[in-house]
CSV table of C-alpha atoms in Angstrom, one decimal:
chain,number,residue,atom,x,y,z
A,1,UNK,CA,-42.4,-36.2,62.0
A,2,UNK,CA,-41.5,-35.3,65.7
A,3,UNK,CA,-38.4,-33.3,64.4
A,4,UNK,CA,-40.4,-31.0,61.9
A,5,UNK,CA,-43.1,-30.7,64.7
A,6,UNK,CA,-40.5,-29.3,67.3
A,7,UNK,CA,-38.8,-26.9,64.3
A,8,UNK,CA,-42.3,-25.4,63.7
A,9,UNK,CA,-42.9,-24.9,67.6
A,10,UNK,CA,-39.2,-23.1,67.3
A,11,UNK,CA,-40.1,-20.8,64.2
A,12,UNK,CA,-43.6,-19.8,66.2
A,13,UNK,CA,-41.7,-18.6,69.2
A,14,UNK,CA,-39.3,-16.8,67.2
A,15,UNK,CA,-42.1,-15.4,65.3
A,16,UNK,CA,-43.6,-14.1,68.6
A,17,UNK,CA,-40.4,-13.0,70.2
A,18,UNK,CA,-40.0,-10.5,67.4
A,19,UNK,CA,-43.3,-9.4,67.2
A,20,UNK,CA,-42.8,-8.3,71.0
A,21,UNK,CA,-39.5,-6.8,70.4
A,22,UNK,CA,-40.7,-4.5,67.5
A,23,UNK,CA,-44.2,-4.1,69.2
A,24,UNK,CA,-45.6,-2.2,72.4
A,25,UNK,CA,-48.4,-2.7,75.0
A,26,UNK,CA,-51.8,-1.5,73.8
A,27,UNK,CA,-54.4,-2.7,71.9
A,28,UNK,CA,-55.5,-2.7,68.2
A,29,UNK,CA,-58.0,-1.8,65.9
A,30,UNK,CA,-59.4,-3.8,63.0
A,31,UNK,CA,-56.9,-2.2,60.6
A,32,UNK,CA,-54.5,-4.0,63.2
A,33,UNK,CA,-52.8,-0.6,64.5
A,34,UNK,CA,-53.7,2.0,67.2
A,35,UNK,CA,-52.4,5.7,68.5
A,36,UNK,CA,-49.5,5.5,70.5
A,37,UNK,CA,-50.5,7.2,73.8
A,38,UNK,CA,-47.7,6.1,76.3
A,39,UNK,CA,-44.0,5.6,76.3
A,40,UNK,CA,-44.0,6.4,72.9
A,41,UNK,CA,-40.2,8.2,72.5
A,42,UNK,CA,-39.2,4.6,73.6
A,43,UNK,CA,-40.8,2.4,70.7
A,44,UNK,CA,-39.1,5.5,68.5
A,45,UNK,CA,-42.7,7.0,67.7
A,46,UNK,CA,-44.0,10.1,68.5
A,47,UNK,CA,-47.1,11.0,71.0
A,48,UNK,CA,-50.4,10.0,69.1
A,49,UNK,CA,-48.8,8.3,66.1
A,50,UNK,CA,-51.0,5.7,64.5
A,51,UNK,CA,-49.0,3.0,63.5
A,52,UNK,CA,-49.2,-0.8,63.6
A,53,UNK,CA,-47.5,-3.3,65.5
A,54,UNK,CA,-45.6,-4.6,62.3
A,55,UNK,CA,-43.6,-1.4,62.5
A,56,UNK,CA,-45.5,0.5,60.2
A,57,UNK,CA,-46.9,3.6,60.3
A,58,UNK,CA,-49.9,5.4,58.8
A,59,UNK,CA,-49.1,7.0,56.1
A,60,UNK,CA,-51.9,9.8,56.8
A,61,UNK,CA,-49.8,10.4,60.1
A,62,UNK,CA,-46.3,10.2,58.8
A,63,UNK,CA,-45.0,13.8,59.0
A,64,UNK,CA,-43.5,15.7,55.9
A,65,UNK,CA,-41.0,17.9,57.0
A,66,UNK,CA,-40.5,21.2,54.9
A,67,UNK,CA,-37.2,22.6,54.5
A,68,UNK,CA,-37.2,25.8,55.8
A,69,UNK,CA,-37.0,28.4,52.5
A,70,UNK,CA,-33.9,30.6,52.2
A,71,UNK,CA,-35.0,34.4,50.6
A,72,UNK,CA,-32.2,33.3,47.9
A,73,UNK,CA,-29.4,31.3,47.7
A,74,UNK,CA,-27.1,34.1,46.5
A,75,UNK,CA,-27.5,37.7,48.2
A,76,UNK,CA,-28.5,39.9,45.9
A,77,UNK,CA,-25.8,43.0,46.1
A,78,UNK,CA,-27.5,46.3,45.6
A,79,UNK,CA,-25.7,47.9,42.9
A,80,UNK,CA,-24.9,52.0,44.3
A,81,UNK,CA,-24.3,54.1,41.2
A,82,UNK,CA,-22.5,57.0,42.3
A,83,UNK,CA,-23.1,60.1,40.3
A,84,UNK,CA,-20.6,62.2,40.1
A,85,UNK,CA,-21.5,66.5,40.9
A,86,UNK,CA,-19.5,68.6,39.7
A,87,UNK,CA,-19.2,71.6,42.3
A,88,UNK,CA,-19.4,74.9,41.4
A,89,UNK,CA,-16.1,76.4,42.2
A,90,UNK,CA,-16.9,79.4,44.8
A,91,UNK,CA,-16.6,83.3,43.2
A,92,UNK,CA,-12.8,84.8,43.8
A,93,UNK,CA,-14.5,88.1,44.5
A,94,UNK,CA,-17.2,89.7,46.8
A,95,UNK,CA,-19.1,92.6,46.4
A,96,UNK,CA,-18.0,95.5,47.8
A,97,UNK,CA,-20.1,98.6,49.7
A,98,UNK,CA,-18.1,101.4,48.5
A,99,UNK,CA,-19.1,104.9,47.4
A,100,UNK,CA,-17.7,107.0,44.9
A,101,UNK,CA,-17.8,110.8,44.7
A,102,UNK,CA,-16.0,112.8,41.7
A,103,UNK,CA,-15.7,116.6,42.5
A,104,UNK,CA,-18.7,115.8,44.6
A,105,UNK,CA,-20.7,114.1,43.2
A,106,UNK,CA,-22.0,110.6,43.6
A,107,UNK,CA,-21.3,108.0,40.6
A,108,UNK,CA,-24.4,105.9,40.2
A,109,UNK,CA,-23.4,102.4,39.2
A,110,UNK,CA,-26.3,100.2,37.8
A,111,UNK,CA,-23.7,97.5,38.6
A,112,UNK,CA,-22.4,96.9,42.1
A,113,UNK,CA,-18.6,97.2,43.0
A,114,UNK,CA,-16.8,94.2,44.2
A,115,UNK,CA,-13.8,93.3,46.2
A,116,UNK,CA,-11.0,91.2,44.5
A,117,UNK,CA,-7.6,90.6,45.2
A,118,UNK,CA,-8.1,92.5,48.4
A,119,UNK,CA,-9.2,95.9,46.0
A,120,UNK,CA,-11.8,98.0,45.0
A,121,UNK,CA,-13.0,97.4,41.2
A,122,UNK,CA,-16.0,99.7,39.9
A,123,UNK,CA,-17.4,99.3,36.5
A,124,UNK,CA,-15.6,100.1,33.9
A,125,UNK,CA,-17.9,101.9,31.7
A,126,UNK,CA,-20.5,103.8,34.6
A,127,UNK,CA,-17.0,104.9,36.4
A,128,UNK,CA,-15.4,106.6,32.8
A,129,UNK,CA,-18.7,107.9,32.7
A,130,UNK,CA,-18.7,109.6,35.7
A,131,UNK,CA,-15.6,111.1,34.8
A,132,UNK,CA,-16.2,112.0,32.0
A,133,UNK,CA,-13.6,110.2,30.0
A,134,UNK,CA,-13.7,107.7,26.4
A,135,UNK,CA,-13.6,104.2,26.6
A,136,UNK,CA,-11.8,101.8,23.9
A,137,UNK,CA,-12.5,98.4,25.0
A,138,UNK,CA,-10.9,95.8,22.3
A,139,UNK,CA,-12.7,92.3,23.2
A,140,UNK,CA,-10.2,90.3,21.0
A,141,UNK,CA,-7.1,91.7,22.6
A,142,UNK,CA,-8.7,93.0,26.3
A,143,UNK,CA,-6.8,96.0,26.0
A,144,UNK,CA,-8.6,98.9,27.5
A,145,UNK,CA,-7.8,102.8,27.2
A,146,UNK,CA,-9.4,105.4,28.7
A,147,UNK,CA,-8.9,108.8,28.1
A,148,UNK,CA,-9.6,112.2,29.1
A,149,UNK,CA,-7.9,115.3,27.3
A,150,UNK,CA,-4.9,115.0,27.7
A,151,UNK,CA,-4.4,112.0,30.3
A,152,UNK,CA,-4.5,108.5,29.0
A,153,UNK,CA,-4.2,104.8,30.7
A,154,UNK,CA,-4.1,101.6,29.4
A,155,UNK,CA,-4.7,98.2,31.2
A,156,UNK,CA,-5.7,95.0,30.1
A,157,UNK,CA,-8.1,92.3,31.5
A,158,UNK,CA,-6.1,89.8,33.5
A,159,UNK,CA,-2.9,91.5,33.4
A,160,UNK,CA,-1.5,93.5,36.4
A,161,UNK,CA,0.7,95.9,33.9
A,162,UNK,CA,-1.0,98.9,33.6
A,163,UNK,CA,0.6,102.0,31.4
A,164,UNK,CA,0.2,105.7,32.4
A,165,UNK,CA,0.8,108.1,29.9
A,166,UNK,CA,3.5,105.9,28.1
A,167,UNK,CA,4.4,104.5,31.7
A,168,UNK,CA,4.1,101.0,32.8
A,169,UNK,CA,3.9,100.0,36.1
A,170,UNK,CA,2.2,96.8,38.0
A,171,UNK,CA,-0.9,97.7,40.2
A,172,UNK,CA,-2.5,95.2,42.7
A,173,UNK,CA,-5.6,93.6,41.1
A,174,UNK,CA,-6.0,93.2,37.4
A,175,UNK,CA,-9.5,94.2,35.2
A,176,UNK,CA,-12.1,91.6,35.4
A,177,UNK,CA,-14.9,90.3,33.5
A,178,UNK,CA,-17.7,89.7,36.1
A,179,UNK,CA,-21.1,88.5,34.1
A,180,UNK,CA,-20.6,90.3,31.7
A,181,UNK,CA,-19.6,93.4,32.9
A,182,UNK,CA,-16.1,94.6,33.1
A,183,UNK,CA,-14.4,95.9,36.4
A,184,UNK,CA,-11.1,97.8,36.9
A,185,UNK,CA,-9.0,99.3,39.9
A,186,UNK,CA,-10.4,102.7,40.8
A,187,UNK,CA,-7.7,103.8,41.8
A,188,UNK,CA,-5.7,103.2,38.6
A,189,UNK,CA,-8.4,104.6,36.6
A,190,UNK,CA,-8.4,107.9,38.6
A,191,UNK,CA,-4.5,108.3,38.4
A,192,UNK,CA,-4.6,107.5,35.2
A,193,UNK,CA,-6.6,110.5,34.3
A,194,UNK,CA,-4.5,112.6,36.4
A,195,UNK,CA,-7.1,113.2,39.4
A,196,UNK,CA,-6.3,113.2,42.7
A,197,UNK,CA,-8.0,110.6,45.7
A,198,UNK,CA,-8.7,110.6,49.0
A,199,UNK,CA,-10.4,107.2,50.9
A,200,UNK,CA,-12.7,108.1,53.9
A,201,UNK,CA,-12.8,104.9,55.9
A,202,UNK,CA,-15.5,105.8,58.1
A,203,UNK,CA,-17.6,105.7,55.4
A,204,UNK,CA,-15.6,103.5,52.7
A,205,UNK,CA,-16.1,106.1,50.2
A,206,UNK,CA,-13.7,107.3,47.8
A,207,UNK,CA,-13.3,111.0,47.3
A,208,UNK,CA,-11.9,111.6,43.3
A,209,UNK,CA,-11.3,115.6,42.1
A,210,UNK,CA,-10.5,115.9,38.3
A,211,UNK,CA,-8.3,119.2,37.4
């Protein structure tokens, strides 16, 4: 009887010692807990924690932390589609400011001359006009022959062989199609018809006289 009265004793002390251990100074409410308010970091609670002297805490107080949202957990790659433009290649030619006077008289070209391979091309057509001479143009072949009495030449678009009079001979610049229009070598058309030039720089005009 004395020994289980001294083991009881024993299991209430120990029963107290813990509760001190787990527990901190303050008092309670009726629900047995209370708000921590001082040396709370030490009992492992935070400032105004309600929580009961047991250990546990309130579960109204007990704070849910959210993880922190990523935007995604893959980055989405922006997707570039490079379209490819073709550029348009720049003209080989430019146009040209010269004048053009046969036996004194100005040729009127509806279509500007140009500049290409460093010469002077006039319009085919408007320039045998002016002249006076024929035109043949075969557009299968690109053999053109322009004539005037007795004179004749011969050229032929993209080829630098020209023929005068039964004569071949390479010239500088070859005939050209230019929208449409078809350009040749002044020059080559006005020896060709057995006419005699003369350039005036001053005033980049070209002087032609037909026999």
């Amino acid at each position: 009887m004395r020994k289980r009265a001294v083991l009881g004793a024993m299991a209430i002390l120990f029963l107290l010692s813990s509760a001190s251990v787990s527990a901190h100074p303050g008092r309670t409410d009726a629900k047995g807990g209370h708000y921590c308010r001082t040396n709370c970091a030490k009992w492992g609670l935070e400032d105004g924690e309600y929580h009961y002297h047991n250990g546990g805490r309130s579960s109204s107080q007990s704070k849910n932390k959210v993880p922190s949202a990523t935007s995604s957990s893959k980055s989405k790659k922006k997707t570039t589609t490079k379209t490819s433009t073709r550029k348009t290649p720049s003209a080989d030619y430019a146009t040209s400011s010269l004048k053009v006077f046969v036996n004194g008289q100005a040729v009127a070209f509806n279509n500007t001359p140009v500049i290409y391979q460093s010469t002077n091309l006039v319009p085919l057509r408007e320039m045998a006009e002016g002249m006076g001479a024929a035109v043949n143009l075969d557009k299968d072949s690109g053999t053109i022959v322009v004539s005037k009495d007795t004179n004749s030449v011969t050229m032929t678009i993209g080829s630098k062989t020209v023929t005068y009079n039964g004569e071949t001979e390479t010239v500088s610049a070859a005939p050209k199609v230019i929208k449409g229009v078809t350009y040749v070598p002044a020059q080559v058309l006005a020896r060709g018809l057995g006419a005699s030039l003369e350039f005036d720089s001053d005033n980049h005009s070209l002087k032609i006289t037909l026999p």
